[in-house]
Amino acid sequence: MVIKFGTDGWRAVMAEDFTFANCRVVAQGIAAYVNSRNMAKKGIVIGYDNRFMSERFALECGKVLAGNGIKVYMGKRAMPTPVTAFAIRALDAAGAVMITASHNPPEYNGIKFIPEYAGPAMPDVTDVIEQQVKKVLETGKVYELSVVEAERLELWQEIDMEDAYAEHVLSLIHKESFSRPLKVVVDPMYGAGIGYLDRILEGLGCEVRTVNNYRDPLFGGSMPEPIDRMLGSLKRAVAAYEADVGLALDGDADRFGVVDNEGQFVTANQLMYLLLLHLLKTRSYKGPIARTVATTHMLDRIAKRFGLAVIETPVGFKYIGECLREKGCLLGGEESGGLSIFGHVPEKDGILACLLAAEMLAASGKTVSQLKAEVEKEYGMLVSRRIDIKVKEHEKAQIITRLAEYTPKTVADIKVESINTVDGKKVVLEDGSWFLVRASGTEPLFRIYLETAEEEKMAKIEEEVLKALEIEFF
């Protein structure tokens, strides 16, 4: 068996590959990494989501870490990923283990390691952990302690970080903006974020209703991903309560979803550029903006107007986190719903993103559609789209070869301005339109991202690109 860490940890189907035994193997690999850096005394935080058996998997990981002489800070109950990352800093720990499969279907679970810098692990860390895991699989050596013995040796401590985390995120929010009370519907999607967002918003004087706010390991028969087609119950609740906004979190509360007062889904790209403008108008700190190669260029237009640099990264919040840590970015975000800001942990945080969205609406006294209209009037129109295309296994390598050779001079009769291969192949056109083609690293699938000023132009570009790469899309 091969255990590999993907863009955000190791995920697998429970009872197939994600078993107690393999969980212990990964924990032993992480323990070896921590001990190789002489950080055992600082301890490791363990967080877990609301998935089936997550607390039991967390317990097994904790027993292995303790068995390797590493102090364990175990969450008393389900703890969101951003709260787990925050706990690293609050406790000055060596890192954290998070048991979660984030927004994946309910049959999945996963383990991710968050290093001492409280952001997603970079490849130099996960590569070492993978090598340690490989050794454990070869030798079969896993060291464990019972919880009772770990407590006797002062290697086990239960923690509850909710109050400390809430105090921290409130320090990043302009509380005075909430003098105009908002009507908000919160949807934690049965996940680890239950109780966080609604409690903080109520403390700010908002009138809050909640949906899907109890643990359901089957996530209502769906998956806890806050995207348009998954937020039907939130849209209905916003309409029923005549709310100003609906705010959603994914399974481990690191991603956000927003529904406006009319029940329309607000994309992550749209919310990010609205929040960037809001932050630039309300905060004194000004720093560069970090976005992934697949994220809207509206951020670039706004940053340029304010004289700020934009850093483009490969897909994956770990690269955004690195920019937040090392470049002092005001905001970092990705089109899939990850965001963080200066002064916070360099980990994506859906709770904070939702709070900032609420602050923006309360401070402006305007709806999302009104704010979007103002941006379009000032900065122009941009339409974004992502399509996922599954192909046959044997076709994937052929398409990758064609993609490598694809260097057009024009697309849809528009001159090509630049081509970059930071992550996949991104083609930027003279009129500001662009598209990106990326192959999935784990399955026979291609993702195509497009952004143009109008739908008609997007359709032409899409058609030409699919034809050039010989990809069939139905």
Short mmCIF file of C-alpha atoms in Angstrom, two decimals:
data_model
loop_
_atom_site.label_atom_id
_atom_site.label_comp_id
_atom_site.label_asym_id
_atom_site.label_seq_id
_atom_site.Cartn_x
_atom_site.Cartn_y
_atom_site.Cartn_z
CA MET A 1 0.00 0.00 0.00
CA VAL A 2 1.13 3.56 -0.79
CA ILE A 3 0.02 6.47 1.40
CA LYS A 4 0.50 9.83 -0.33
CA PHE A 5 -0.30 13.33 0.85
CA GLY A 6 -2.23 15.27 -1.80
CA THR A 7 -2.90 19.00 -1.98
CA ASP A 8 -4.17 18.98 1.60
CA GLY A 9 -3.22 15.78 3.39
CA TRP A 10 -4.05 12.09 2.92
CA ARG A 11 -7.68 11.16 2.24
CA ALA A 12 -9.20 7.76 1.59
CA VAL A 13 -12.42 5.77 1.87
CA MET A 14 -13.11 4.54 5.41
CA ALA A 15 -12.86 0.77 6.01
CA GLU A 16 -11.06 0.40 2.66
CA ASP A 17 -7.78 2.29 3.08
CA PHE A 18 -8.64 4.72 5.88
CA THR A 19 -8.50 2.23 8.76
CA PHE A 20 -7.34 2.38 12.37
CA ALA A 21 -4.19 0.49 11.40
CA ASN A 22 -3.28 2.90 8.59
CA CYS A 23 -4.19 5.85 10.77
CA ARG A 24 -1.65 4.62 13.32
CA VAL A 25 0.95 4.19 10.56
CA VAL A 26 0.53 7.80 9.41
CA ALA A 27 0.63 9.02 13.03
CA GLN A 28 3.90 7.13 13.55
CA GLY A 29 5.33 8.79 10.43
CA ILE A 30 4.31 12.21 11.73
CA ALA A 31 5.79 11.37 15.14
CA ALA A 32 9.11 10.45 13.51
CA TYR A 33 9.10 13.77 11.66
CA VAL A 34 8.39 15.75 14.84
CA ASN A 35 11.07 13.91 16.81
CA SER A 36 13.61 14.37 14.01
CA ARG A 37 13.19 18.09 14.60
CA ASN A 38 13.49 17.78 18.40
CA MET A 39 10.06 19.32 18.96
CA ALA A 40 8.36 16.60 21.03
CA LYS A 41 8.20 18.73 24.20
CA LYS A 42 6.26 21.47 22.41
CA GLY A 43 3.48 19.00 21.71
CA ILE A 44 1.04 18.38 18.89
CA VAL A 45 -2.57 19.61 18.73
CA ILE A 46 -5.15 17.08 17.52
CA GLY A 47 -8.35 18.33 15.95
CA TYR A 48 -11.12 16.38 14.25
CA ASP A 49 -14.32 17.01 12.33
CA ASN A 50 -17.84 15.56 12.61
CA ARG A 51 -17.34 12.65 10.24
CA PHE A 52 -18.08 9.07 11.20
CA MET A 53 -15.56 7.87 13.81
CA SER A 54 -13.36 10.98 13.51
CA GLU A 55 -13.01 11.23 17.30
CA ARG A 56 -11.88 7.58 17.41
CA PHE A 57 -9.31 8.11 14.66
CA ALA A 58 -8.08 11.16 16.56
CA LEU A 59 -7.72 9.05 19.71
CA GLU A 60 -5.63 6.46 17.87
CA CYS A 61 -3.35 9.17 16.49
CA GLY A 62 -2.98 10.65 19.97
CA LYS A 63 -1.97 7.32 21.51
CA VAL A 64 0.75 6.90 18.87
CA LEU A 65 2.10 10.41 19.32
CA ALA A 66 2.19 9.92 23.10
CA GLY A 67 3.89 6.56 22.56
CA ASN A 68 6.68 8.46 20.84
CA GLY A 69 7.10 10.85 23.77
CA ILE A 70 5.18 13.71 22.14
CA LYS A 71 2.75 15.71 24.26
CA VAL A 72 -0.81 15.61 22.90
CA TYR A 73 -3.27 18.51 23.07
CA MET A 74 -6.55 16.75 22.26
CA GLY A 75 -9.65 18.70 21.32
CA LYS A 76 -12.53 18.05 23.74
CA ARG A 77 -14.95 17.98 20.81
CA ALA A 78 -15.01 18.49 17.05
CA MET A 79 -12.74 21.41 16.17
CA PRO A 80 -12.58 23.23 12.81
CA THR A 81 -9.33 23.23 10.87
CA PRO A 82 -8.74 27.01 11.30
CA VAL A 83 -9.32 26.67 15.07
CA THR A 84 -6.86 23.77 15.18
CA ALA A 85 -4.31 25.91 13.32
CA PHE A 86 -4.96 28.79 15.71
CA ALA A 87 -4.35 26.42 18.66
CA ILE A 88 -0.81 25.79 17.39
CA ARG A 89 0.04 29.45 17.88
CA ALA A 90 -1.94 29.86 21.08
CA LEU A 91 -0.16 26.89 22.70
CA ASP A 92 3.20 27.38 20.95
CA ALA A 93 2.92 23.78 19.75
CA ALA A 94 5.07 21.94 17.21
CA GLY A 95 2.12 21.54 14.87
CA ALA A 96 -1.21 19.79 14.59
CA VAL A 97 -2.85 16.66 13.26
CA MET A 98 -6.31 17.28 11.80
CA ILE A 99 -8.65 14.36 11.17
CA THR A 100 -10.86 15.50 8.30
CA ALA A 101 -11.78 14.88 4.70
CA SER A 102 -12.99 18.48 4.47
CA HIS A 103 -15.73 18.73 1.83
CA ASN A 104 -15.37 15.18 0.45
CA PRO A 105 -18.31 12.71 0.42
CA PRO A 106 -19.23 11.08 3.78
CA GLU A 107 -17.46 7.77 3.12
CA TYR A 108 -14.09 9.55 3.13
CA ASN A 109 -11.88 10.60 6.00
CA GLY A 110 -8.38 11.98 6.10
CA ILE A 111 -5.35 13.18 8.03
CA LYS A 112 -3.48 16.39 7.45
CA PHE A 113 -0.45 17.70 9.26
CA ILE A 114 -0.21 21.41 10.00
CA PRO A 115 3.37 22.46 10.90
CA GLU A 116 4.41 24.89 13.62
CA TYR A 117 3.80 27.88 11.32
CA ALA A 118 0.03 27.14 11.58
CA GLY A 119 -0.59 26.87 7.83
CA PRO A 120 -0.86 23.99 5.36
CA ALA A 121 2.25 21.81 5.13
CA MET A 122 4.53 22.57 2.20
CA PRO A 123 5.88 19.74 0.00
CA ASP A 124 9.24 19.75 1.82
CA VAL A 125 7.36 18.70 4.97
CA THR A 126 4.92 16.22 3.44
CA ASP A 127 7.69 14.57 1.40
CA VAL A 128 9.61 13.80 4.60
CA ILE A 129 6.47 12.52 6.33
CA GLU A 130 5.70 10.28 3.34
CA GLN A 131 9.18 8.79 3.55
CA GLN A 132 8.74 8.16 7.28
CA VAL A 133 5.35 6.53 6.62
CA LYS A 134 6.97 4.30 4.00
CA LYS A 135 9.53 3.14 6.58
CA VAL A 136 6.75 2.36 9.08
CA LEU A 137 4.92 0.29 6.47
CA GLU A 138 8.14 -1.63 5.81
CA THR A 139 9.07 -2.25 9.45
CA GLY A 140 5.61 -2.43 11.00
CA LYS A 141 6.92 -0.61 14.09
CA VAL A 142 4.32 1.61 15.74
CA TYR A 143 4.69 2.81 19.34
CA GLU A 144 1.62 3.54 21.48
CA LEU A 145 0.64 4.56 24.99
CA SER A 146 -2.78 4.28 26.60
CA VAL A 147 -4.49 7.55 27.46
CA VAL A 148 -4.24 6.70 31.17
CA GLU A 149 -0.48 6.17 30.91
CA ALA A 150 -0.04 9.28 28.76
CA GLU A 151 -1.89 11.35 31.35
CA ARG A 152 0.26 9.89 34.14
CA LEU A 153 3.37 10.97 32.21
CA GLU A 154 1.85 14.42 31.54
CA LEU A 155 1.75 13.72 27.81
CA TRP A 156 -2.00 14.24 27.40
CA GLN A 157 -4.11 17.36 27.84
CA GLU A 158 -7.65 18.06 26.67
CA ILE A 159 -8.20 21.53 25.21
CA ASP A 160 -11.14 23.74 24.29
CA MET A 161 -10.06 26.62 22.04
CA GLU A 162 -13.47 28.05 21.10
CA ASP A 163 -13.37 31.11 23.39
CA ALA A 164 -9.75 31.98 22.62
CA TYR A 165 -10.34 31.60 18.88
CA ALA A 166 -13.51 33.74 19.01
CA GLU A 167 -11.63 36.46 20.89
CA HIS A 168 -8.88 36.41 18.26
CA VAL A 169 -11.14 36.63 15.19
CA LEU A 170 -13.15 39.40 16.87
CA SER A 171 -9.90 41.36 17.11
CA LEU A 172 -9.72 41.20 13.30
CA ILE A 173 -13.31 42.40 12.83
CA HIS A 174 -14.55 46.00 13.02
CA LYS A 175 -17.24 45.42 15.64
CA GLU A 176 -18.53 48.98 15.34
CA SER A 177 -19.71 48.15 11.80
CA PHE A 178 -22.51 46.08 13.31
CA SER A 179 -24.40 49.07 14.70
CA ARG A 180 -26.88 48.22 11.94
CA PRO A 181 -28.05 44.72 12.94
CA LEU A 182 -28.04 42.08 10.23
CA LYS A 183 -30.42 39.18 9.70
CA VAL A 184 -28.24 36.18 8.96
CA VAL A 185 -28.82 32.49 8.25
CA VAL A 186 -25.87 30.21 9.08
CA ASP A 187 -25.35 26.76 7.54
CA PRO A 188 -22.42 24.78 9.01
CA MET A 189 -23.43 21.83 6.77
CA TYR A 190 -23.48 19.40 9.75
CA GLY A 191 -19.74 19.95 10.17
CA ALA A 192 -17.15 20.95 12.74
CA GLY A 193 -18.12 24.63 12.46
CA ILE A 194 -21.40 24.09 14.32
CA GLY A 195 -21.86 26.81 16.97
CA TYR A 196 -18.94 29.03 15.98
CA LEU A 197 -20.30 31.47 13.43
CA ASP A 198 -23.78 31.86 14.93
CA ARG A 199 -22.40 32.45 18.43
CA ILE A 200 -19.97 35.15 17.27
CA LEU A 201 -22.58 36.88 15.09
CA GLU A 202 -25.15 36.87 17.90
CA GLY A 203 -22.51 38.50 20.13
CA LEU A 204 -22.21 41.22 17.50
CA GLY A 205 -25.94 41.90 17.71
CA CYS A 206 -27.06 40.02 14.59
CA GLU A 207 -30.37 38.18 14.37
CA VAL A 208 -29.23 34.65 13.51
CA ARG A 209 -31.05 31.54 12.32
CA THR A 210 -29.31 28.24 11.66
CA VAL A 211 -29.89 25.25 9.41
CA ASN A 212 -28.08 21.88 9.33
CA ASN A 213 -26.57 22.67 12.73
CA TYR A 214 -26.35 19.21 14.24
CA ARG A 215 -23.93 16.36 13.69
CA ASP A 216 -24.85 14.09 10.79
CA PRO A 217 -21.98 11.91 9.52
CA LEU A 218 -23.94 11.42 6.28
CA PHE A 219 -24.24 15.20 5.76
CA GLY A 220 -27.92 15.02 4.93
CA GLY A 221 -27.23 12.50 2.17
CA SER A 222 -24.93 14.90 0.31
CA MET A 223 -21.45 16.27 0.88
CA PRO A 224 -20.42 19.27 3.00
CA GLU A 225 -19.21 21.52 0.19
CA PRO A 226 -20.57 25.11 0.21
CA ILE A 227 -21.08 25.45 -3.53
CA ASP A 228 -24.16 26.60 -5.43
CA ARG A 229 -25.87 23.23 -5.97
CA MET A 230 -25.32 22.11 -2.35
CA LEU A 231 -26.90 25.11 -0.63
CA GLY A 232 -30.60 24.62 -1.39
CA SER A 233 -31.67 24.59 2.27
CA LEU A 234 -29.68 27.77 2.97
CA LYS A 235 -31.27 29.54 -0.01
CA ARG A 236 -34.76 28.53 1.14
CA ALA A 237 -34.04 29.70 4.70
CA VAL A 238 -32.74 33.08 3.49
CA ALA A 239 -35.96 33.58 1.53
CA ALA A 240 -38.21 32.35 4.37
CA TYR A 241 -36.60 34.60 7.01
CA GLU A 242 -36.05 37.53 4.61
CA ALA A 243 -32.42 37.53 5.70
CA ASP A 244 -29.71 39.91 4.54
CA VAL A 245 -27.29 37.06 3.83
CA GLY A 246 -26.75 33.33 4.17
CA LEU A 247 -23.34 32.09 5.30
CA ALA A 248 -22.11 28.50 4.91
CA LEU A 249 -19.08 26.50 6.02
CA ASP A 250 -17.72 23.23 4.67
CA GLY A 251 -17.16 20.09 6.75
CA ASP A 252 -14.10 21.37 8.61
CA ALA A 253 -15.05 25.08 8.33
CA ASP A 254 -12.02 26.14 6.32
CA ARG A 255 -14.05 27.03 3.22
CA PHE A 256 -16.91 29.49 2.89
CA GLY A 257 -20.08 29.83 0.86
CA VAL A 258 -22.32 32.90 0.62
CA VAL A 259 -25.93 33.37 -0.53
CA ASP A 260 -27.21 36.93 -0.99
CA ASN A 261 -30.51 38.38 0.21
CA GLU A 262 -32.21 37.25 -3.01
CA GLY A 263 -31.10 33.65 -2.55
CA GLN A 264 -28.43 33.89 -5.25
CA PHE A 265 -25.10 32.14 -4.75
CA VAL A 266 -22.09 34.45 -4.51
CA THR A 267 -18.98 32.81 -5.96
CA ALA A 268 -15.72 32.75 -4.02
CA ASN A 269 -14.15 34.91 -6.74
CA GLN A 270 -16.86 37.54 -6.33
CA LEU A 271 -16.71 37.60 -2.55
CA MET A 272 -12.92 37.86 -2.57
CA TYR A 273 -12.80 40.96 -4.71
CA LEU A 274 -15.62 42.57 -2.72
CA LEU A 275 -13.77 41.82 0.52
CA LEU A 276 -10.50 43.13 -0.90
CA LEU A 277 -12.14 46.47 -1.69
CA HIS A 278 -13.76 46.55 1.74
CA LEU A 279 -10.44 45.85 3.49
CA LEU A 280 -8.63 48.49 1.45
CA LYS A 281 -11.25 51.07 2.44
CA THR A 282 -11.44 50.14 6.13
CA ARG A 283 -7.96 48.95 7.16
CA SER A 284 -4.81 51.01 7.43
CA TYR A 285 -2.49 48.11 6.58
CA LYS A 286 -1.68 47.73 2.90
CA GLY A 287 0.27 44.75 1.59
CA PRO A 288 0.47 42.57 -1.53
CA ILE A 289 -2.36 40.28 -2.58
CA ALA A 290 -1.83 36.54 -3.08
CA ARG A 291 -4.04 34.49 -5.36
CA THR A 292 -3.73 31.16 -7.09
CA VAL A 293 -3.24 30.86 -10.83
CA ALA A 294 -6.92 29.84 -11.11
CA THR A 295 -8.38 32.81 -9.23
CA THR A 296 -10.05 35.93 -10.65
CA HIS A 297 -7.98 38.76 -12.12
CA MET A 298 -10.46 41.26 -10.71
CA LEU A 299 -8.16 41.15 -7.68
CA ASP A 300 -5.36 42.37 -9.97
CA ARG A 301 -7.43 45.27 -11.27
CA ILE A 302 -8.29 46.44 -7.79
CA ALA A 303 -4.74 45.95 -6.49
CA LYS A 304 -3.32 47.94 -9.41
CA ARG A 305 -5.64 50.86 -8.64
CA PHE A 306 -4.31 50.90 -5.06
CA GLY A 307 -0.68 50.42 -6.10
CA LEU A 308 -0.39 46.91 -4.63
CA ALA A 309 1.51 43.92 -5.99
CA VAL A 310 -0.22 40.63 -6.82
CA ILE A 311 1.55 37.32 -6.22
CA GLU A 312 0.33 34.43 -8.38
CA THR A 313 0.83 30.94 -6.94
CA PRO A 314 0.16 27.35 -7.99
CA VAL A 315 -3.22 25.92 -6.99
CA GLY A 316 -3.34 24.95 -3.30
CA PHE A 317 -3.74 27.10 -0.22
CA LYS A 318 -0.34 25.98 1.07
CA TYR A 319 1.22 28.38 -1.44
CA ILE A 320 -1.13 31.17 -0.39
CA GLY A 321 -0.25 30.42 3.24
CA GLU A 322 3.44 30.72 2.41
CA CYS A 323 2.82 34.18 0.91
CA LEU A 324 0.82 35.26 3.96
CA ARG A 325 3.69 34.13 6.19
CA GLU A 326 6.61 35.48 4.21
CA LYS A 327 5.31 38.39 2.14
CA GLY A 328 2.97 40.11 4.61
CA CYS A 329 -0.02 39.87 2.29
CA LEU A 330 -3.16 41.82 3.11
CA LEU A 331 -5.32 39.04 1.67
CA GLY A 332 -4.73 35.61 0.18
CA GLY A 333 -7.38 33.56 -1.54
CA GLU A 334 -8.32 30.84 -4.00
CA GLU A 335 -11.36 30.35 -6.23
CA SER A 336 -12.38 27.17 -4.41
CA GLY A 337 -13.37 29.11 -1.28
CA GLY A 338 -10.21 29.52 0.78
CA LEU A 339 -9.24 32.87 2.31
CA SER A 340 -7.18 34.42 5.08
CA ILE A 341 -5.90 37.91 5.87
CA PHE A 342 -2.99 39.71 7.50
CA GLY A 343 -2.88 39.18 11.26
CA HIS A 344 -4.54 35.76 11.14
CA VAL A 345 -3.15 32.23 10.86
CA PRO A 346 -1.90 31.44 7.33
CA GLU A 347 -4.59 28.77 6.96
CA LYS A 348 -7.85 29.15 5.09
CA ASP A 349 -10.67 30.07 7.42
CA GLY A 350 -14.31 29.96 6.38
CA ILE A 351 -15.47 31.35 9.72
CA LEU A 352 -13.36 34.49 9.36
CA ALA A 353 -14.35 34.90 5.70
CA CYS A 354 -18.04 34.76 6.62
CA LEU A 355 -17.57 37.26 9.44
CA LEU A 356 -15.82 39.67 7.07
CA ALA A 357 -18.67 39.26 4.59
CA ALA A 358 -21.16 40.14 7.33
CA GLU A 359 -19.04 43.12 8.41
CA MET A 360 -18.90 44.38 4.83
CA LEU A 361 -22.69 44.23 4.44
CA ALA A 362 -23.33 45.82 7.83
CA ALA A 363 -20.80 48.61 7.25
CA SER A 364 -21.97 49.46 3.73
CA GLY A 365 -25.70 49.09 4.32
CA LYS A 366 -25.85 47.64 0.79
CA THR A 367 -26.72 44.26 -0.68
CA VAL A 368 -24.18 42.02 -2.40
CA SER A 369 -25.71 42.76 -5.81
CA GLN A 370 -25.41 46.52 -5.19
CA LEU A 371 -21.77 46.13 -4.18
CA LYS A 372 -21.05 43.99 -7.27
CA ALA A 373 -22.70 46.58 -9.51
CA GLU A 374 -20.42 49.27 -8.07
CA VAL A 375 -17.33 47.15 -8.76
CA GLU A 376 -18.43 46.42 -12.34
CA LYS A 377 -19.04 50.13 -12.96
CA GLU A 378 -15.61 51.05 -11.59
CA TYR A 379 -13.45 48.12 -12.73
CA GLY A 380 -15.35 46.51 -15.61
CA MET A 381 -17.08 43.16 -15.98
CA LEU A 382 -15.46 39.74 -15.54
CA VAL A 383 -17.23 36.39 -15.82
CA SER A 384 -15.51 33.32 -14.37
CA ARG A 385 -16.18 29.64 -14.95
CA ARG A 386 -14.64 26.30 -14.08
CA ILE A 387 -15.46 23.04 -15.86
CA ASP A 388 -14.33 19.57 -14.79
CA ILE A 389 -13.97 17.06 -17.62
CA LYS A 390 -13.52 13.36 -16.96
CA VAL A 391 -11.62 11.44 -19.62
CA LYS A 392 -10.72 7.80 -20.13
CA GLU A 393 -7.57 6.71 -18.29
CA HIS A 394 -5.63 6.01 -21.51
CA GLU A 395 -6.54 9.45 -22.91
CA LYS A 396 -5.07 11.45 -20.03
CA ALA A 397 -1.40 11.08 -21.02
CA GLN A 398 -2.20 11.92 -24.65
CA ILE A 399 -4.03 15.10 -23.64
CA ILE A 400 -1.18 16.11 -21.33
CA THR A 401 1.22 15.76 -24.27
CA ARG A 402 -1.01 17.87 -26.50
CA LEU A 403 -1.31 20.47 -23.73
CA ALA A 404 2.49 20.69 -23.42
CA GLU A 405 2.74 21.32 -27.18
CA TYR A 406 -0.14 23.82 -27.25
CA THR A 407 1.31 27.32 -27.81
CA PRO A 408 -1.33 29.32 -29.69
CA LYS A 409 -0.67 32.79 -31.12
CA THR A 410 -4.36 33.69 -31.04
CA VAL A 411 -7.46 32.19 -29.41
CA ALA A 412 -10.98 33.13 -30.59
CA ASP A 413 -9.27 35.71 -32.85
CA ILE A 414 -7.71 37.43 -29.81
CA LYS A 415 -3.93 37.76 -29.64
CA VAL A 416 -2.15 35.76 -26.93
CA GLU A 417 -0.30 38.05 -24.53
CA SER A 418 1.43 35.46 -22.34
CA ILE A 419 1.58 31.77 -21.50
CA ASN A 420 2.71 30.48 -18.13
CA THR A 421 3.17 27.00 -16.72
CA VAL A 422 3.19 27.76 -13.01
CA ASP A 423 0.53 25.07 -12.60
CA GLY A 424 -0.88 23.52 -15.75
CA LYS A 425 -0.98 25.87 -18.73
CA LYS A 426 -2.43 29.36 -18.40
CA VAL A 427 -2.99 31.50 -21.48
CA VAL A 428 -3.64 35.22 -21.02
CA LEU A 429 -5.12 37.08 -23.99
CA GLU A 430 -4.56 40.68 -25.06
CA ASP A 431 -8.05 41.79 -23.98
CA GLY A 432 -7.58 40.49 -20.42
CA SER A 433 -9.40 37.19 -20.96
CA TRP A 434 -7.58 34.07 -19.79
CA PHE A 435 -7.93 30.34 -19.42
CA LEU A 436 -6.09 27.65 -17.49
CA VAL A 437 -5.98 23.90 -18.17
CA ARG A 438 -4.83 21.60 -15.35
CA ALA A 439 -4.70 17.84 -15.11
CA SER A 440 -5.81 16.25 -11.85
CA GLY A 441 -2.96 14.53 -10.03
CA THR A 442 -5.13 11.69 -8.74
CA GLU A 443 -7.74 10.85 -11.40
CA PRO A 444 -8.37 11.01 -15.17
CA LEU A 445 -9.80 14.49 -15.04
CA PHE A 446 -8.98 17.93 -16.42
CA ARG A 447 -10.05 21.24 -14.94
CA ILE A 448 -10.47 24.22 -17.21
CA TYR A 449 -10.81 27.70 -15.74
CA LEU A 450 -11.93 30.62 -17.90
CA GLU A 451 -12.44 34.33 -17.29
CA THR A 452 -13.66 36.86 -19.83
CA ALA A 453 -15.70 40.05 -20.02
CA GLU A 454 -18.72 38.29 -21.52
CA GLU A 455 -20.33 34.86 -21.78
CA GLU A 456 -20.30 34.76 -25.59
CA LYS A 457 -16.55 35.27 -25.73
CA MET A 458 -16.06 32.61 -23.05
CA ALA A 459 -18.04 30.08 -25.10
CA LYS A 460 -15.84 30.72 -28.16
CA ILE A 461 -12.62 30.33 -26.17
CA GLU A 462 -13.87 27.17 -24.49
CA GLU A 463 -14.87 25.61 -27.80
CA GLU A 464 -11.53 26.41 -29.43
CA VAL A 465 -9.46 25.11 -26.52
CA LEU A 466 -11.38 21.82 -26.27
CA LYS A 467 -11.02 21.31 -30.01
CA ALA A 468 -7.27 22.05 -29.97
CA LEU A 469 -6.67 19.60 -27.11
CA GLU A 470 -9.11 17.04 -28.55
CA ILE A 471 -11.12 16.86 -25.31
CA GLU A 472 -14.74 15.79 -25.56
CA PHE A 473 -17.17 17.56 -23.23
CA PHE A 474 -20.85 16.76 -23.05
#
